mmCIF file of C-alpha atoms in Angstrom:
data_model
loop_
_atom_site.group_PDB
_atom_site.id
_atom_site.type_symbol
_atom_site.label_atom_id
_atom_site.label_comp_id
_atom_site.label_asym_id
_atom_site.label_seq_id
_atom_site.Cartn_x
_atom_site.Cartn_y
_atom_site.Cartn_z
ATOM 1 C CA MET A 16 -3.730 16.705 14.959
ATOM 2 C CA GLY A 17 -6.907 16.047 13.117
ATOM 3 C CA SER A 18 -9.939 16.742 15.276
ATOM 4 C CA ILE A 19 -12.075 19.675 16.341
ATOM 5 C CA LYS A 20 -13.676 19.298 19.743
ATOM 6 C CA PHE A 21 -17.083 20.619 20.703
ATOM 7 C CA GLU A 22 -18.293 20.789 24.268
ATOM 8 C CA SER A 23 -21.901 21.132 25.339
ATOM 9 C CA HIS A 24 -22.778 22.678 28.695
ATOM 10 C CA SER A 25 -26.359 21.402 28.726
ATOM 11 C CA TRP A 26 -27.716 18.539 30.800
ATOM 12 C CA ILE A 27 -30.181 15.905 29.669
ATOM 13 C CA TRP A 28 -33.381 14.838 31.417
ATOM 14 C CA ASP A 29 -35.289 12.268 29.373
ATOM 15 C CA GLY A 30 -34.138 13.917 26.167
ATOM 16 C CA VAL A 31 -35.078 17.446 27.276
ATOM 17 C CA TYR A 32 -32.226 19.935 27.923
ATOM 18 C CA TYR A 33 -32.076 21.668 31.306
ATOM 19 C CA TYR A 34 -29.463 24.118 32.515
ATOM 20 C CA PRO A 35 -27.042 23.433 35.380
ATOM 21 C CA HIS A 36 -28.809 25.737 37.903
ATOM 22 C CA LEU A 37 -32.002 23.648 37.619
ATOM 23 C CA CYS A 38 -29.955 20.539 38.218
ATOM 24 C CA GLY A 39 -28.531 22.133 41.363
ATOM 25 C CA GLY A 40 -32.031 22.504 42.811
ATOM 26 C CA LEU A 41 -32.880 18.889 42.106
ATOM 27 C CA MET A 42 -29.646 17.727 43.684
ATOM 28 C CA LEU A 43 -30.427 19.714 46.845
ATOM 29 C CA THR A 44 -33.861 18.085 47.051
ATOM 30 C CA ALA A 45 -32.293 14.654 46.737
ATOM 31 C CA ALA A 46 -29.843 15.482 49.512
ATOM 32 C CA LEU A 47 -32.643 16.583 51.864
ATOM 33 C CA LEU A 48 -34.515 13.341 51.185
ATOM 34 C CA GLY A 49 -31.388 11.429 52.091
ATOM 35 C CA LEU A 50 -30.949 13.311 55.379
ATOM 36 C CA SER A 51 -34.580 12.853 56.290
ATOM 37 C CA THR A 52 -34.202 9.091 56.474
ATOM 38 C CA SER A 53 -32.270 9.351 59.724
ATOM 39 C CA TYR A 54 -35.098 11.316 61.322
ATOM 40 C CA PHE A 55 -38.069 9.483 59.817
ATOM 41 C CA ALA A 56 -36.576 6.006 60.049
ATOM 42 C CA GLY A 57 -39.895 4.272 60.050
ATOM 43 C CA ILE A 58 -41.256 5.867 56.920
ATOM 44 C CA GLY A 59 -38.934 3.935 54.604
ATOM 45 C CA VAL A 60 -37.728 6.815 52.469
ATOM 46 C CA PRO A 61 -34.730 5.555 50.426
ATOM 47 C CA SER A 62 -31.343 6.698 51.639
ATOM 48 C CA LEU A 63 -29.070 8.840 49.457
ATOM 49 C CA PRO A 64 -26.639 5.992 48.582
ATOM 50 C CA TYR A 65 -29.602 3.996 47.230
ATOM 51 C CA PHE A 66 -31.099 6.906 45.364
ATOM 52 C CA TRP A 67 -27.849 8.235 43.847
ATOM 53 C CA PRO A 68 -27.270 5.512 41.166
ATOM 54 C CA HIS A 69 -30.636 6.325 39.630
ATOM 55 C CA LEU A 70 -29.447 9.864 38.946
ATOM 56 C CA GLY A 71 -27.592 8.420 35.932
ATOM 57 C CA ILE A 72 -30.228 10.087 33.819
ATOM 58 C CA PHE A 73 -28.232 13.243 34.448
ATOM 59 C CA GLN A 74 -25.384 12.886 32.002
ATOM 60 C CA LYS A 75 -23.056 15.392 30.492
ATOM 61 C CA LYS A 76 -22.757 15.242 26.752
ATOM 62 C CA LYS A 77 -19.429 13.804 25.627
ATOM 63 C CA TYR A 78 -16.958 15.598 23.420
ATOM 64 C CA GLU A 79 -17.758 15.152 19.780
ATOM 65 C CA LYS A 80 -14.897 14.940 17.286
ATOM 66 C CA LYS A 81 -15.276 16.301 13.805
ATOM 67 C CA PRO A 82 -12.741 14.949 11.305
ATOM 68 C CA ILE A 83 -10.777 17.665 9.540
ATOM 69 C CA ARG A 84 -11.336 17.531 5.787
ATOM 70 C CA VAL A 85 -8.721 19.095 3.517
ATOM 71 C CA TYR A 86 -8.903 19.749 -0.202
ATOM 72 C CA MET A 87 -6.112 19.851 -2.747
ATOM 73 C CA ASP A 88 -6.440 20.140 -6.508
ATOM 74 C CA GLY A 89 -4.193 19.792 -9.509
ATOM 75 C CA CYS A 90 -3.841 18.617 -13.086
ATOM 76 C CA PHE A 91 -1.850 15.510 -12.055
ATOM 77 C CA ASP A 92 -0.700 15.030 -15.621
ATOM 78 C CA LEU A 93 2.108 12.471 -15.966
ATOM 79 C CA MET A 94 1.750 11.498 -12.317
ATOM 80 C CA HIS A 95 5.080 11.315 -10.479
ATOM 81 C CA TYR A 96 6.406 11.004 -6.939
ATOM 82 C CA GLY A 97 6.322 14.797 -6.531
ATOM 83 C CA HIS A 98 2.526 14.714 -6.886
ATOM 84 C CA ALA A 99 2.377 11.809 -4.446
ATOM 85 C CA ASN A 100 4.521 13.627 -1.892
ATOM 86 C CA ALA A 101 2.338 16.742 -2.155
ATOM 87 C CA LEU A 102 -0.788 14.704 -1.430
ATOM 88 C CA ARG A 103 0.995 12.916 1.420
ATOM 89 C CA GLN A 104 1.762 16.286 3.008
ATOM 90 C CA ALA A 105 -1.801 17.495 2.438
ATOM 91 C CA LYS A 106 -3.242 14.397 4.124
ATOM 92 C CA ALA A 107 -1.017 15.067 7.163
ATOM 93 C CA LEU A 108 -2.854 18.381 7.675
ATOM 94 C CA GLY A 109 -6.163 16.660 8.386
ATOM 95 C CA ASP A 110 -8.041 13.393 8.586
ATOM 96 C CA ILE A 111 -9.719 13.118 5.183
ATOM 97 C CA LEU A 112 -8.121 14.223 1.922
ATOM 98 C CA VAL A 113 -10.391 15.246 -0.939
ATOM 99 C CA VAL A 114 -8.606 15.750 -4.261
ATOM 100 C CA GLY A 115 -9.901 17.785 -7.182
ATOM 101 C CA VAL A 116 -8.704 16.738 -10.640
ATOM 102 C CA VAL A 117 -8.814 19.708 -13.017
ATOM 103 C CA SER A 118 -10.817 19.201 -16.212
ATOM 104 C CA ASP A 119 -9.216 18.872 -19.640
ATOM 105 C CA GLU A 120 -10.911 22.094 -20.766
ATOM 106 C CA GLU A 121 -9.554 24.078 -17.820
ATOM 107 C CA ILE A 122 -6.023 22.746 -18.348
ATOM 108 C CA ILE A 123 -6.131 23.657 -22.052
ATOM 109 C CA ALA A 124 -7.348 27.170 -21.223
ATOM 110 C CA ASN A 125 -4.675 27.795 -18.585
ATOM 111 C CA LYS A 126 -1.661 25.650 -19.464
ATOM 112 C CA GLY A 127 -2.104 23.842 -22.767
ATOM 113 C CA PRO A 128 -3.375 20.356 -23.653
ATOM 114 C CA PRO A 129 -2.704 17.607 -21.082
ATOM 115 C CA VAL A 130 -0.794 14.452 -22.031
ATOM 116 C CA LEU A 131 -3.148 12.103 -20.166
ATOM 117 C CA SER A 132 -6.932 11.978 -20.381
ATOM 118 C CA MET A 133 -9.232 12.743 -17.462
ATOM 119 C CA GLU A 134 -9.973 9.017 -16.998
ATOM 120 C CA GLU A 135 -6.267 8.194 -16.725
ATOM 121 C CA ARG A 136 -5.582 11.041 -14.317
ATOM 122 C CA LEU A 137 -8.529 10.061 -12.141
ATOM 123 C CA LEU A 138 -7.306 6.475 -11.967
ATOM 124 C CA LEU A 139 -3.801 7.578 -10.990
ATOM 125 C CA VAL A 140 -5.019 9.931 -8.249
ATOM 126 C CA SER A 141 -7.501 7.381 -6.876
ATOM 127 C CA GLY A 142 -4.699 4.820 -6.728
ATOM 128 C CA LEU A 143 -2.661 6.833 -4.214
ATOM 129 C CA LYS A 144 -2.730 5.586 -0.615
ATOM 130 C CA TRP A 145 -3.336 9.032 0.913
ATOM 131 C CA VAL A 146 -6.408 9.962 -1.170
ATOM 132 C CA ASP A 147 -9.859 9.414 0.362
ATOM 133 C CA GLU A 148 -12.202 11.134 -2.115
ATOM 134 C CA VAL A 149 -11.852 12.509 -5.639
ATOM 135 C CA ILE A 150 -13.747 15.323 -7.367
ATOM 136 C CA ALA A 151 -13.606 15.098 -11.162
ATOM 137 C CA ASN A 152 -13.550 18.145 -13.464
ATOM 138 C CA ALA A 153 -12.519 20.618 -10.785
ATOM 139 C CA PRO A 154 -11.890 24.235 -11.874
ATOM 140 C CA TYR A 155 -8.335 25.493 -12.272
ATOM 141 C CA ALA A 156 -9.004 28.526 -10.063
ATOM 142 C CA ILE A 157 -10.828 28.504 -6.728
ATOM 143 C CA THR A 158 -13.868 30.606 -7.567
ATOM 144 C CA GLU A 159 -16.269 31.927 -4.962
ATOM 145 C CA GLU A 160 -18.983 29.542 -6.157
ATOM 146 C CA PHE A 161 -16.723 26.502 -6.096
ATOM 147 C CA MET A 162 -15.272 27.445 -2.700
ATOM 148 C CA GLY A 163 -18.794 27.717 -1.305
ATOM 149 C CA ASN A 164 -19.553 24.279 -2.716
ATOM 150 C CA LEU A 165 -16.439 22.861 -1.049
ATOM 151 C CA PHE A 166 -17.382 24.302 2.326
ATOM 152 C CA SER A 167 -21.101 23.468 2.264
ATOM 153 C CA ASN A 168 -21.402 20.216 0.307
ATOM 154 C CA HIS A 169 -17.981 18.624 0.842
ATOM 155 C CA LYS A 170 -17.495 20.012 4.370
ATOM 156 C CA ILE A 171 -13.950 21.140 3.572
ATOM 157 C CA ASP A 172 -12.067 22.852 6.390
ATOM 158 C CA TYR A 173 -8.901 23.877 4.532
ATOM 159 C CA ILE A 174 -7.740 24.289 0.952
ATOM 160 C CA VAL A 175 -4.126 23.217 0.401
ATOM 161 C CA HIS A 176 -1.523 24.078 -2.227
ATOM 162 C CA GLY A 177 2.249 23.990 -2.604
ATOM 163 C CA ASP A 178 4.555 26.912 -1.863
ATOM 164 C CA ASP A 179 5.150 27.498 -5.579
ATOM 165 C CA PRO A 180 2.992 30.292 -7.072
ATOM 166 C CA CYS A 181 -0.083 29.323 -9.066
ATOM 167 C CA LEU A 182 -1.047 32.225 -11.297
ATOM 168 C CA LEU A 183 -3.937 32.588 -13.710
ATOM 169 C CA PRO A 184 -3.380 33.926 -17.256
ATOM 170 C CA ASP A 185 -4.228 37.430 -16.005
ATOM 171 C CA GLY A 186 -1.511 37.200 -13.336
ATOM 172 C CA THR A 187 -3.819 36.836 -10.320
ATOM 173 C CA ASP A 188 -3.394 34.211 -7.596
ATOM 174 C CA ALA A 189 -5.600 31.154 -8.194
ATOM 175 C CA TYR A 190 -5.994 30.699 -4.412
ATOM 176 C CA ALA A 191 -6.576 34.350 -3.458
ATOM 177 C CA LEU A 192 -10.146 33.741 -2.237
ATOM 178 C CA ALA A 193 -9.149 30.800 -0.048
ATOM 179 C CA LYS A 194 -6.384 32.872 1.538
ATOM 180 C CA LYS A 195 -8.767 35.784 2.122
ATOM 181 C CA ALA A 196 -11.252 33.433 3.800
ATOM 182 C CA GLY A 197 -8.539 32.205 6.176
ATOM 183 C CA ARG A 198 -9.017 28.627 5.002
ATOM 184 C CA TYR A 199 -5.721 28.167 3.140
ATOM 185 C CA LYS A 200 -2.764 25.978 4.125
ATOM 186 C CA GLN A 201 0.546 25.584 2.351
ATOM 187 C CA ILE A 202 2.933 22.660 1.893
ATOM 188 C CA LYS A 203 6.472 22.366 0.549
ATOM 189 C CA ARG A 204 6.983 21.584 -3.113
ATOM 190 C CA THR A 205 9.061 18.484 -3.873
ATOM 191 C CA GLU A 206 12.223 19.590 -5.625
ATOM 192 C CA GLY A 207 13.864 17.739 -8.494
ATOM 193 C CA VAL A 208 10.863 16.708 -10.575
ATOM 194 C CA SER A 209 7.949 18.188 -12.499
ATOM 195 C CA SER A 210 5.678 17.202 -15.353
ATOM 196 C CA THR A 211 7.590 19.603 -17.601
ATOM 197 C CA ASP A 212 10.823 17.880 -16.630
ATOM 198 C CA ILE A 213 9.376 14.473 -17.492
ATOM 199 C CA VAL A 214 8.226 15.701 -20.904
ATOM 200 C CA GLY A 215 11.777 16.911 -21.432
ATOM 201 C CA ARG A 216 13.123 13.473 -20.571
ATOM 202 C CA ILE A 217 10.756 11.860 -23.084
ATOM 203 C CA LEU A 218 11.821 14.244 -25.843
ATOM 204 C CA SER A 219 15.464 13.694 -24.951
ATOM 205 C CA SER A 220 15.103 9.914 -25.176
ATOM 206 C CA MET A 221 13.411 10.255 -28.586
ATOM 207 C CA ARG A 222 16.245 12.476 -29.767
ATOM 208 C CA ASP A 223 18.858 10.034 -28.506
ATOM 209 C CA THR A 224 17.057 7.162 -30.246
ATOM 210 C CA LYS A 225 17.122 8.985 -33.582
ATOM 211 C CA VAL A 226 20.806 9.775 -33.191
ATOM 212 C CA GLY A 227 21.539 6.159 -32.272
ATOM 213 C CA ASP A 228 19.642 4.912 -35.309
ATOM 214 C CA GLY A 229 21.817 7.037 -37.588
ATOM 215 C CA CYS A 230 18.886 9.135 -38.790
ATOM 216 C CA ASN A 231 19.575 12.496 -40.367
ATOM 217 C CA SER A 232 19.101 14.741 -37.390
ATOM 218 C CA PRO A 233 21.046 17.636 -35.895
ATOM 219 C CA SER A 234 23.949 16.731 -33.664
ATOM 220 C CA LEU A 235 23.436 16.919 -29.901
ATOM 221 C CA SER A 236 25.468 20.119 -29.764
ATOM 222 C CA GLU A 237 23.095 21.734 -32.255
ATOM 223 C CA GLN A 238 19.974 20.776 -30.317
ATOM 224 C CA PRO A 239 18.603 22.729 -27.333
ATOM 225 C CA HIS A 240 20.332 21.660 -24.149
ATOM 226 C CA ASP A 241 18.023 20.702 -21.285
ATOM 227 C CA THR A 242 19.727 21.651 -18.014
ATOM 228 C CA THR A 243 17.253 19.603 -16.009
ATOM 229 C CA LYS A 244 18.796 16.292 -16.949
ATOM 230 C CA GLU A 245 21.477 14.602 -19.032
ATOM 231 C CA SER A 246 21.849 11.118 -20.436
ATOM 232 C CA GLN A 247 24.114 8.694 -18.618
ATOM 233 C CA PRO A 248 26.028 6.026 -20.543
ATOM 234 C CA ASN A 249 23.338 3.459 -19.719
ATOM 235 C CA GLY A 250 20.548 5.787 -20.819
ATOM 236 C CA THR A 251 19.244 6.653 -17.346
ATOM 237 C CA GLN A 252 18.269 10.307 -17.033
ATOM 238 C CA ILE A 253 20.030 12.256 -14.287
ATOM 239 C CA SER A 254 17.605 13.874 -11.877
ATOM 240 C CA HIS A 255 18.173 16.585 -9.301
ATOM 241 C CA PHE A 256 16.158 14.501 -6.844
ATOM 242 C CA LEU A 257 18.317 13.206 -3.994
ATOM 243 C CA PRO A 258 16.732 10.172 -2.334
ATOM 244 C CA THR A 259 16.893 9.856 1.451
ATOM 245 C CA SER A 260 15.976 7.088 3.853
ATOM 246 C CA GLN A 261 13.398 9.421 5.423
ATOM 247 C CA ARG A 262 11.528 9.798 2.130
ATOM 248 C CA ILE A 263 11.428 6.028 1.663
ATOM 249 C CA VAL A 264 10.023 5.636 5.194
ATOM 250 C CA GLN A 265 7.395 8.325 4.544
ATOM 251 C CA PHE A 266 6.115 6.449 1.510
ATOM 252 C CA SER A 267 6.380 2.953 2.964
ATOM 253 C CA ASN A 268 3.635 1.142 4.877
ATOM 254 C CA GLY A 269 6.252 -0.031 7.356
ATOM 255 C CA LYS A 270 4.581 -3.408 7.852
ATOM 256 C CA GLY A 271 5.527 -6.915 6.818
ATOM 257 C CA PRO A 272 3.189 -9.757 5.905
ATOM 258 C CA ALA A 273 1.155 -11.329 8.701
ATOM 259 C CA PRO A 274 1.835 -14.946 9.702
ATOM 260 C CA ASN A 275 0.540 -17.387 7.081
ATOM 261 C CA ALA A 276 -0.255 -14.502 4.721
ATOM 262 C CA CYS A 277 -0.349 -15.192 0.995
ATOM 263 C CA VAL A 278 2.439 -13.020 -0.434
ATOM 264 C CA VAL A 279 2.106 -12.100 -4.101
ATOM 265 C CA TYR A 280 5.147 -10.972 -6.093
ATOM 266 C CA ILE A 281 5.181 -8.978 -9.297
ATOM 267 C CA ASP A 282 8.119 -7.216 -10.900
ATOM 268 C CA GLY A 283 8.815 -4.725 -13.656
ATOM 269 C CA ALA A 284 10.467 -1.453 -14.592
ATOM 270 C CA PHE A 285 7.448 0.711 -13.683
ATOM 271 C CA ASP A 286 8.958 3.580 -15.644
ATOM 272 C CA LEU A 287 6.722 6.655 -16.012
ATOM 273 C CA PHE A 288 4.126 5.258 -13.602
ATOM 274 C CA HIS A 289 0.753 5.265 -15.386
ATOM 275 C CA ALA A 290 -2.847 4.048 -15.170
ATOM 276 C CA GLY A 291 -1.946 0.625 -16.564
ATOM 277 C CA HIS A 292 0.481 0.114 -13.690
ATOM 278 C CA VAL A 293 -2.263 0.933 -11.176
ATOM 279 C CA GLU A 294 -4.599 -1.619 -12.757
ATOM 280 C CA ILE A 295 -2.065 -4.447 -12.831
ATOM 281 C CA LEU A 296 -0.992 -3.802 -9.235
ATOM 282 C CA LYS A 297 -4.634 -3.770 -8.147
ATOM 283 C CA ASN A 298 -5.239 -7.110 -9.852
ATOM 284 C CA ALA A 299 -2.076 -8.587 -8.351
ATOM 285 C CA ARG A 300 -3.056 -7.471 -4.849
ATOM 286 C CA GLN A 301 -6.385 -9.251 -5.174
ATOM 287 C CA LEU A 302 -4.554 -12.574 -5.540
ATOM 288 C CA GLY A 303 -3.309 -12.578 -1.956
ATOM 289 C CA ASP A 304 -2.858 -10.734 1.322
ATOM 290 C CA PHE A 305 0.451 -8.917 0.776
ATOM 291 C CA LEU A 306 1.819 -7.444 -2.448
ATOM 292 C CA LEU A 307 5.594 -7.353 -2.887
ATOM 293 C CA VAL A 308 6.807 -5.495 -5.978
ATOM 294 C CA GLY A 309 10.225 -5.998 -7.504
ATOM 295 C CA ILE A 310 11.618 -2.960 -9.336
ATOM 296 C CA HIS A 311 14.384 -3.657 -11.807
ATOM 297 C CA SER A 312 17.633 -1.721 -11.614
ATOM 298 C CA ASP A 313 18.477 1.003 -14.121
ATOM 299 C CA GLN A 314 21.100 -1.244 -15.707
ATOM 300 C CA THR A 315 18.627 -4.113 -16.108
ATOM 301 C CA VAL A 316 16.016 -1.863 -17.734
ATOM 302 C CA SER A 317 18.601 -0.401 -20.113
ATOM 303 C CA LYS A 318 19.785 -3.868 -21.093
ATOM 304 C CA GLN A 319 16.261 -5.115 -21.781
ATOM 305 C CA ARG A 320 14.645 -2.021 -23.315
ATOM 306 C CA GLY A 321 17.410 0.086 -24.786
ATOM 307 C CA THR A 322 20.043 2.533 -23.649
ATOM 308 C CA GLN A 323 17.612 5.472 -23.612
ATOM 309 C CA PHE A 324 15.644 3.835 -20.799
ATOM 310 C CA PRO A 325 14.624 4.119 -18.021
ATOM 311 C CA LEU A 326 13.434 7.719 -18.044
ATOM 312 C CA MET A 327 13.062 7.723 -14.245
ATOM 313 C CA HIS A 328 15.871 6.324 -12.119
ATOM 314 C CA LEU A 329 15.426 3.494 -9.618
ATOM 315 C CA HIS A 330 14.622 5.619 -6.557
ATOM 316 C CA GLU A 331 12.088 7.727 -8.447
ATOM 317 C CA ARG A 332 10.366 4.620 -9.762
ATOM 318 C CA SER A 333 10.390 3.024 -6.310
ATOM 319 C CA LEU A 334 8.635 6.008 -4.720
ATOM 320 C CA SER A 335 5.940 6.005 -7.395
ATOM 321 C CA VAL A 336 5.242 2.319 -6.773
ATOM 322 C CA LEU A 337 5.304 2.702 -2.972
ATOM 323 C CA ALA A 338 2.746 5.499 -3.221
ATOM 324 C CA CYS A 339 0.225 3.103 -4.788
ATOM 325 C CA ARG A 340 -2.419 1.975 -2.291
ATOM 326 C CA TYR A 341 -2.241 -1.651 -3.466
ATOM 327 C CA VAL A 342 1.487 -2.069 -2.754
ATOM 328 C CA ASP A 343 2.785 -3.273 0.611
ATOM 329 C CA GLU A 344 6.537 -3.464 0.002
ATOM 330 C CA VAL A 345 9.120 -3.162 -2.795
ATOM 331 C CA ILE A 346 12.469 -4.734 -3.629
ATOM 332 C CA MET A 347 14.659 -2.015 -5.110
ATOM 333 C CA GLY A 348 16.929 -3.367 -7.815
ATOM 334 C CA ALA A 349 15.174 -6.731 -8.129
ATOM 335 C CA PRO A 350 16.867 -9.248 -10.473
ATOM 336 C CA TRP A 351 15.430 -9.998 -13.904
ATOM 337 C CA GLU A 352 14.843 -13.649 -13.030
ATOM 338 C CA VAL A 353 12.990 -14.853 -9.942
ATOM 339 C CA THR A 354 15.475 -17.108 -8.171
ATOM 340 C CA LYS A 355 14.922 -19.854 -5.606
ATOM 341 C CA ASP A 356 16.750 -17.722 -3.049
ATOM 342 C CA MET A 357 14.228 -14.890 -3.525
ATOM 343 C CA VAL A 358 11.327 -17.303 -3.075
ATOM 344 C CA CYS A 359 12.793 -18.626 0.186
ATOM 345 C CA LYS A 360 13.621 -15.197 1.597
ATOM 346 C CA HIS A 361 10.385 -13.431 0.693
ATOM 347 C CA VAL A 362 7.922 -16.347 0.730
ATOM 348 C CA ILE A 363 6.787 -15.399 -2.743
ATOM 349 C CA VAL A 364 3.555 -16.921 -4.013
ATOM 350 C CA SER A 365 3.099 -16.540 -7.739
ATOM 351 C CA GLU A 366 -0.240 -16.401 -9.537
ATOM 352 C CA MET A 367 0.302 -19.991 -10.725
ATOM 353 C CA ASP A 368 1.051 -21.224 -7.183
ATOM 354 C CA SER A 369 -2.050 -19.600 -5.715
ATOM 355 C CA ALA A 370 -4.380 -20.845 -8.462
#
């Protein structure tokens, strides 16, 4: 998948195109010249085997491959592994993935104010390994003007969206024009997570913190119950996302460090993956050839930061880190302290060692 082939039926003679029937006449002439050498031996007319190599000027044009360019847009507010998986699927439909990040004004008009600024959302989207190009301030709906711009200026072949409906305030389909044009493709939505769900987790952790501090606040039974998640004893939020080995493989680079490579190690909770995480991982990757990221267990994060954390469980946090273009491999459930055993097993080179 990923290429459109074009075939030309013209022939080239010194840069000028001739059609095959003209070539047939020239070939017949060459053949007659070759046969004549046996009759007029003394004239010195070149034989056909000698003359044939010089007919290399007749060449058929080779197939030309045009990379398939696909476009997907979104708000990408509070970036999570569901966004990353959607863009991974979109990239699989073509060769080059162009991503439109919807403007703050358009989000406010259609959904309400975003949590993250445009600059933060752009940085998060650009940091994903499957994204090739980014268009800032994209419209929320695919208008005829914008669709024409995608096709003519950005050379987009298909517009992609998830299988969940995307309706405008008036109830119409935001991708109706793309579907009508026959340039629409659909991917599966990643179940178990959404930006709304993450906001709910944040509010829940704030509520739990107030209750734990003994503040005068309604009891948990009096507060709205969020069916999306519940608090575990260690503070980790329960998600409906069920991790599989296949999903880990889909997000992983699947390659180890090359011989004599400088391996850089950095660890952390990486909870609610944000623009600051992208920046620090980018800087860490620049210190060596291979970036190994340790992700602390849920229990470790709770012990260090409080029982209401982490908001995202270990597998969710691992997928978000693996989706970052600067990351080569992760250690899920990395210990709080870097031990000698870890250094020996993973050939870790710290910033101090490489300085």
